[in-house]
Short mmCIF file of C-alpha atoms in Angstrom, two decimals:
data_model
loop_
_atom_site.label_atom_id
_atom_site.label_comp_id
_atom_site.label_asym_id
_atom_site.label_seq_id
_atom_site.Cartn_x
_atom_site.Cartn_y
_atom_site.Cartn_z
CA UNK F 406 14.94 -0.25 22.42
CA UNK F 407 12.57 -1.15 19.67
CA UNK F 408 10.13 -2.48 22.31
CA UNK F 409 10.46 0.95 24.08
CA UNK F 410 9.78 2.90 21.03
CA UNK F 411 6.86 0.80 20.15
CA UNK F 412 5.19 1.27 23.63
CA UNK F 413 5.90 4.94 23.35
CA UNK F 414 4.18 5.21 19.95
CA UNK F 415 1.20 3.14 21.27
CA UNK F 416 0.85 5.36 24.22
CA UNK F 417 0.99 8.45 22.05
CA UNK F 418 -1.50 7.07 19.64
CA UNK F 419 -3.79 6.32 22.68
CA UNK F 420 -3.47 9.85 23.95
CA UNK F 421 -4.36 11.36 20.50
CA UNK F 422 -7.40 9.17 20.18
CA UNK F 423 -8.48 10.00 23.88
CA UNK F 424 -8.19 13.66 22.99
CA UNK F 425 -10.22 13.11 19.80
CA UNK F 426 -12.94 11.29 21.78
CA UNK F 427 -13.10 14.27 24.28
CA UNK F 428 -13.49 16.71 21.38
CA UNK F 429 -15.94 14.37 19.75
CA UNK F 430 -18.37 13.78 22.71
CA UNK F 431 -17.75 16.37 25.37
CA UNK F 432 -16.15 19.48 23.95
CA UNK F 433 -18.43 22.10 22.63
CA UNK F 434 -18.20 21.36 18.92
CA UNK F 435 -20.88 20.63 16.21
CA UNK F 436 -22.34 17.26 16.56
CA UNK F 437 -22.89 16.36 12.95
CA UNK F 438 -22.92 12.56 13.61
CA UNK F 439 -26.15 12.90 15.40
CA UNK F 440 -27.82 13.74 12.09
CA UNK F 441 -26.36 10.51 10.38
CA UNK F 442 -26.43 8.12 13.60
CA UNK F 443 -28.83 5.28 12.43
CA UNK F 444 -29.92 4.93 16.08
CA UNK F 445 -31.42 8.56 16.15
CA UNK F 446 -34.53 8.71 14.38
CA UNK F 447 -35.14 11.85 12.37
CA UNK F 448 -38.41 13.88 12.95
CA UNK F 449 -40.70 14.57 9.79
CA UNK F 450 -40.03 18.01 8.51
CA UNK F 451 -43.91 18.62 8.63
CA UNK F 452 -43.79 18.14 12.34
CA UNK F 453 -40.71 20.42 12.77
CA UNK F 454 -42.29 23.15 10.69
CA UNK F 455 -45.74 22.92 12.73
CA UNK F 456 -43.90 23.18 16.05
CA UNK F 457 -41.53 25.95 14.99
CA UNK F 458 -44.53 27.98 13.77
CA UNK F 459 -46.08 27.69 17.24
CA UNK F 460 -42.95 28.42 18.97
CA UNK F 461 -42.39 31.69 16.94
CA UNK F 462 -45.90 32.93 17.54
CA UNK F 463 -45.56 32.85 21.35
CA UNK F 464 -44.34 35.70 23.55
CA UNK F 465 -41.20 34.13 25.00
CA UNK F 466 -39.25 36.23 27.32
CA UNK F 467 -35.48 35.67 27.28
CA UNK F 468 -34.05 35.23 30.76
CA UNK F 469 -30.55 34.77 32.18
CA UNK F 470 -29.11 33.30 35.38
CA UNK F 471 -25.65 32.89 36.62
CA UNK F 472 -24.26 29.36 37.29
CA UNK F 473 -22.51 28.38 40.56
CA UNK F 474 -19.06 28.56 38.38
CA UNK F 475 -20.00 31.98 36.72
CA UNK F 476 -21.62 30.94 33.48
CA UNK F 477 -24.31 32.94 31.93
CA UNK F 478 -27.19 30.53 31.24
CA UNK F 479 -29.87 31.39 28.96
CA UNK F 480 -33.50 30.47 28.95
CA UNK F 481 -36.90 31.11 27.54
CA UNK F 482 -39.94 31.71 29.76
CA UNK F 483 -43.45 31.69 28.67
CA UNK F 484 -46.20 32.95 30.82
CA UNK F 485 -49.48 31.02 31.26
CA UNK F 486 -52.70 32.09 29.57
CA UNK F 487 -54.31 32.69 32.99
CA UNK F 488 -52.74 33.29 36.46
CA UNK F 489 -51.26 30.04 37.77
CA UNK F 490 -48.85 28.57 40.24
CA UNK F 491 -48.10 25.56 37.94
CA UNK F 492 -44.88 25.59 35.91
CA UNK F 493 -42.71 23.06 34.02
CA UNK F 494 -39.00 23.38 33.52
CA UNK F 495 -38.08 21.47 30.49
CA UNK F 496 -34.57 20.13 29.99
CA UNK F 497 -33.32 19.39 26.33
CA UNK F 498 -31.00 16.66 25.07
CA UNK F 499 -27.44 16.09 23.91
CA UNK F 500 -26.27 18.89 21.33
CA UNK F 501 -29.70 20.45 21.32
CA UNK F 502 -31.20 23.82 22.85
CA UNK F 503 -33.96 24.69 24.80
CA UNK F 504 -36.32 25.40 21.89
CA UNK F 505 -36.11 21.78 20.94
CA UNK F 506 -38.43 21.07 23.70
CA UNK F 507 -41.17 23.36 21.84
CA UNK F 508 -43.42 20.23 21.40
CA UNK F 509 -43.58 19.76 25.06
CA UNK F 510 -43.79 23.42 25.92
CA UNK F 511 -46.89 23.55 23.79
CA UNK F 512 -48.53 20.61 25.54
CA UNK F 513 -47.88 22.03 28.97
CA UNK F 514 -48.99 25.58 27.89
CA UNK F 515 -52.16 24.29 26.52
CA UNK F 516 -52.70 22.61 30.03
CA UNK F 517 -52.42 26.08 31.72
CA UNK F 518 -48.77 25.85 32.79
CA UNK F 519 -46.10 28.39 32.83
CA UNK F 520 -43.08 27.25 30.86
CA UNK F 521 -39.33 27.52 31.17
CA UNK F 522 -36.90 26.28 28.49
CA UNK F 523 -33.18 26.65 29.44
CA UNK F 524 -30.35 26.09 27.22
CA UNK F 525 -27.95 23.70 28.83
CA UNK F 526 -24.47 24.89 29.61
CA UNK F 527 -22.40 24.35 26.54
CA UNK F 528 -25.40 24.51 24.46
CA UNK F 529 -27.54 27.09 22.46
CA UNK F 530 -27.05 30.66 23.79
CA UNK F 531 -25.54 29.57 27.17
CA UNK F 532 -21.86 29.88 28.09
CA UNK F 533 -19.77 26.81 28.55
CA UNK F 534 -17.13 25.04 26.50
CA UNK F 535 -17.99 21.62 27.34
CA UNK F 536 -21.17 19.22 27.91
CA UNK F 537 -21.92 18.30 31.28
CA UNK F 538 -24.15 15.15 30.58
CA UNK F 539 -26.21 16.18 33.61
CA UNK F 540 -23.57 15.99 36.20
CA UNK F 541 -22.69 19.81 36.28
CA UNK F 542 -26.06 20.64 34.87
CA UNK F 543 -27.71 19.47 37.95
CA UNK F 544 -26.41 22.55 39.80
CA UNK F 545 -27.76 24.75 37.01
CA UNK F 546 -31.24 23.29 37.47
CA UNK F 547 -31.21 23.93 40.97
CA UNK F 548 -30.58 27.58 40.16
CA UNK F 549 -33.39 27.41 37.47
CA UNK F 550 -35.68 25.91 40.21
CA UNK F 551 -34.64 28.97 42.62
CA UNK F 552 -35.42 31.26 39.63
CA UNK F 553 -38.83 30.08 39.24
CA UNK F 554 -39.71 30.02 42.87
CA UNK F 555 -38.75 33.60 43.24
CA UNK F 556 -40.60 34.55 40.07
CA UNK F 557 -43.93 32.84 40.88
CA UNK F 558 -43.57 32.81 44.79
CA UNK F 559 -43.53 30.22 47.42
CA UNK F 560 -47.06 28.69 46.40
CA UNK F 561 -45.24 27.62 43.12
CA UNK F 562 -45.78 24.07 41.94
CA UNK F 563 -42.97 22.93 39.82
CA UNK F 564 -42.85 19.93 37.43
CA UNK F 565 -39.25 18.88 35.94
CA UNK F 566 -39.55 17.19 32.33
CA UNK F 567 -36.36 16.02 30.41
CA UNK F 568 -35.85 14.23 27.27
CA UNK F 569 -32.74 12.04 26.50
CA UNK F 570 -29.68 13.84 28.14
CA UNK F 571 -32.35 16.14 29.63
CA UNK F 572 -33.98 13.14 31.16
CA UNK F 573 -30.57 12.31 32.73
CA UNK F 574 -30.40 15.85 33.90
CA UNK F 575 -33.67 15.96 35.82
CA UNK F 576 -32.70 12.64 37.39
CA UNK F 577 -29.47 13.88 38.46
CA UNK F 578 -30.96 16.99 39.75
CA UNK F 579 -33.50 14.92 41.86
CA UNK F 580 -30.68 13.69 44.18
CA UNK F 581 -29.87 17.34 45.30
CA UNK F 582 -31.64 19.19 48.19
CA UNK F 583 -34.53 20.79 46.34
CA UNK F 584 -37.38 23.01 47.63
CA UNK F 585 -40.89 21.66 48.40
CA UNK F 586 -42.17 23.70 45.39
CA UNK F 587 -40.79 20.82 42.99
CA UNK F 588 -43.71 18.34 43.02
CA UNK F 589 -42.61 15.61 40.52
CA UNK F 590 -40.20 14.78 37.60
CA UNK F 591 -40.83 13.21 34.27
CA UNK F 592 -37.77 11.56 32.61
CA UNK F 593 -38.18 10.49 28.98
CA UNK F 594 -35.43 7.94 27.68
CA UNK F 595 -32.61 8.71 30.14
CA UNK F 596 -29.39 6.99 30.70
CA UNK F 597 -28.17 5.33 33.83
CA UNK F 598 -24.92 7.20 34.04
CA UNK F 599 -22.27 9.07 31.79
CA UNK F 600 -19.87 6.10 32.27
CA UNK F 601 -22.51 3.73 31.03
CA UNK F 602 -23.89 5.63 27.96
CA UNK F 603 -20.40 6.59 26.75
CA UNK F 604 -19.26 2.85 26.91
CA UNK F 605 -22.47 1.83 24.96
CA UNK F 606 -21.82 4.60 22.30
CA UNK F 607 -18.12 3.67 22.14
CA UNK F 608 -19.15 0.38 21.16
CA UNK F 609 -22.04 1.34 18.83
CA UNK F 610 -20.18 4.12 16.90
CA UNK F 611 -16.64 3.03 16.89
CA UNK F 612 -16.88 -0.91 17.47
CA UNK F 613 -14.38 -0.40 20.29
CA UNK F 614 -13.87 -1.75 23.93
CA UNK F 615 -14.34 0.59 26.88
CA UNK F 616 -10.80 -0.13 28.25
CA UNK F 617 -8.28 1.59 28.07
CA UNK F 618 -9.84 4.32 26.02
CA UNK F 619 -12.83 5.24 28.41
CA UNK F 620 -10.82 5.64 31.52
CA UNK F 621 -8.14 7.59 29.80
CA UNK F 622 -10.76 9.89 28.09
CA UNK F 623 -12.35 10.31 31.43
CA UNK F 624 -9.07 11.69 32.76
CA UNK F 625 -8.82 14.21 29.99
CA UNK F 626 -12.39 15.30 30.87
CA UNK F 627 -11.52 15.66 34.61
CA UNK F 628 -8.67 17.92 33.54
CA UNK F 629 -10.54 20.04 30.92
CA UNK F 630 -14.22 19.73 32.05
CA UNK F 631 -13.76 19.13 35.95
CA UNK F 632 -15.45 15.67 36.13
CA UNK F 633 -14.79 12.17 35.67
CA UNK F 634 -17.43 9.96 33.68
CA UNK F 635 -17.88 7.80 36.76
CA UNK F 636 -19.13 10.79 38.91
CA UNK F 637 -22.19 11.37 36.70
CA UNK F 638 -24.54 8.74 37.76
CA UNK F 639 -28.31 9.16 37.70
CA UNK F 640 -28.57 5.81 39.52
CA UNK F 641 -26.49 7.14 42.73
CA UNK F 642 -28.58 10.39 42.55
CA UNK F 643 -31.98 8.52 42.77
CA UNK F 644 -30.80 6.95 45.91
CA UNK F 645 -31.17 10.39 47.43
CA UNK F 646 -34.31 11.41 45.83
CA UNK F 647 -37.90 11.21 47.37
CA UNK F 648 -39.84 12.97 44.68
CA UNK F 649 -42.28 11.13 42.42
CA UNK F 650 -40.90 9.99 39.12
CA UNK F 651 -42.37 8.94 35.84
CA UNK F 652 -40.07 7.11 33.62
CA UNK F 653 -40.78 6.81 29.82
CA UNK F 654 -38.79 4.93 27.34
CA UNK F 655 -39.40 3.42 23.92
CA UNK F 656 -39.09 -0.39 23.57
CA UNK F 657 -37.19 0.10 20.20
CA UNK F 658 -34.62 2.57 21.43
CA UNK F 659 -31.03 1.54 20.30
CA UNK F 660 -29.52 4.98 21.24
CA UNK F 661 -30.11 4.67 24.88
CA UNK F 662 -30.80 0.92 25.39
CA UNK F 663 -34.23 0.18 26.97
CA UNK F 664 -32.56 -1.86 29.55
CA UNK F 665 -31.31 1.39 31.28
CA UNK F 666 -34.99 2.26 32.14
CA UNK F 667 -35.44 -0.91 34.08
CA UNK F 668 -32.15 -0.08 36.08
CA UNK F 669 -33.35 3.52 36.60
CA UNK F 670 -36.92 2.26 37.79
CA UNK F 671 -35.33 -0.02 40.32
CA UNK F 672 -33.19 2.65 41.73
CA UNK F 673 -36.04 5.20 42.54
CA UNK F 674 -36.73 5.24 46.18
CA UNK F 675 -39.87 7.60 46.12
CA UNK F 676 -43.18 7.14 44.35
CA UNK F 677 -42.68 5.92 40.87
CA UNK F 678 -44.42 4.91 37.59
CA UNK F 679 -43.21 3.72 34.31
CA UNK F 680 -44.37 3.55 30.64
CA UNK F 681 -42.39 1.52 27.97
CA UNK F 682 -43.69 2.71 24.68
CA UNK F 683 -44.39 -0.04 21.96
CA UNK F 684 -42.37 0.81 18.85
CA UNK F 685 -40.91 4.02 19.91
CA UNK F 686 -37.31 4.88 19.03
CA UNK F 687 -35.06 7.33 20.83
CA UNK F 688 -36.80 10.41 22.00
CA UNK F 689 -39.96 9.54 19.82
CA UNK F 690 -42.43 8.33 22.53
CA UNK F 691 -44.33 11.61 22.20
CA UNK F 692 -44.66 11.41 18.44
CA UNK F 693 -45.24 7.62 18.37
CA UNK F 694 -48.43 7.79 20.68
CA UNK F 695 -49.05 11.43 21.34
CA UNK F 696 -52.45 10.83 22.83
CA UNK F 697 -51.41 8.33 25.50
CA UNK F 698 -48.24 10.21 26.17
CA UNK F 699 -50.16 13.39 26.98
CA UNK F 700 -52.78 11.59 29.10
CA UNK F 701 -49.95 9.37 30.99
CA UNK F 702 -47.98 12.57 31.72
CA UNK F 703 -51.04 14.72 32.66
CA UNK F 704 -52.55 12.25 34.83
CA UNK F 705 -49.10 11.72 36.67
CA UNK F 706 -48.33 15.50 37.05
CA UNK F 707 -51.90 16.42 38.21
CA UNK F 708 -51.87 13.63 40.91
CA UNK F 709 -48.76 15.49 42.60
CA UNK F 710 -49.48 19.06 41.57
CA UNK F 711 -52.83 18.77 43.23
CA UNK F 712 -51.35 17.04 46.48
CA UNK F 713 -50.03 18.81 49.52
CA UNK F 714 -46.42 19.81 49.30
CA UNK F 715 -44.21 17.44 50.97
CA UNK F 716 -41.50 18.72 53.50
CA UNK F 717 -38.16 19.14 51.83
CA UNK F 718 -34.55 18.91 53.23
CA UNK F 719 -33.53 22.12 54.77
CA UNK F 720 -32.47 24.43 52.08
CA UNK F 721 -32.52 28.21 51.75
CA UNK F 722 -32.73 30.04 48.57
CA UNK F 723 -29.52 31.83 47.98
CA UNK F 724 -29.14 35.39 47.36
CA UNK F 725 -29.34 35.96 43.63
CA UNK F 726 -26.12 36.98 42.11
CA UNK F 727 -26.14 39.94 40.00
#
């Protein structure tokens, strides 16, 4: 009797903690731990202020699309200074919003690109009650790609560039059937899979093993958000990708371990390049060596923007939902 009561109490505690983990990591709630996590470097206030001033001075246009599951997804669009078919879609990180990518928006805009900065589902001004970690977001970014092709025209030349979770998003998107207008992808400090990064963070933050907490929380996630952690794999998606990909990762990244970059690089089937940035912590490669970051990205992007479009798998742009 006592043994049975003890087992029931243990099971109840496990369930309560798994519900807490879901709320902590997946549910749309303030992620205050991101500001205090020692593995998440904080950007200098001077840099934040400078980028914010640039952002506020630009004539961004608010744009909205509808996701495949009915969410209103918000983004900000910035026209190029001169007519061009070149454009970049920027994917932000965990608990962030589109304008967090303003430093990259400024870089691409200075190179003559049109810029789109979406707010991911469950973030910023977009609808959604959970964080997709790239798995459900991949469908959203296919929609954003379709939006840009419609806006620019069939001659559009698109770059996908994501940082942190945004890097995971663009890699997971790469495995979907994409139109030939998508020319290349830049992924900065991405993780290999949802399961792998949550397992790593469970150990880092809570000093706890993955089993049985991660499988049980994954079940909660499936019930509440519609996906198991094991489904969201950038590695698997890369096996379906043929687009050129540039991977960037800091060699001092302890939030998304640098070892994940090696796994991702090995999984890429198409043209690929990699830059491991000396001394860079998580999501700080641009700030650590801005000059080389800009030249590395620009050389890579220009190579594929200038090349003839490669035939894509058969895909028709869907009628746009009102």
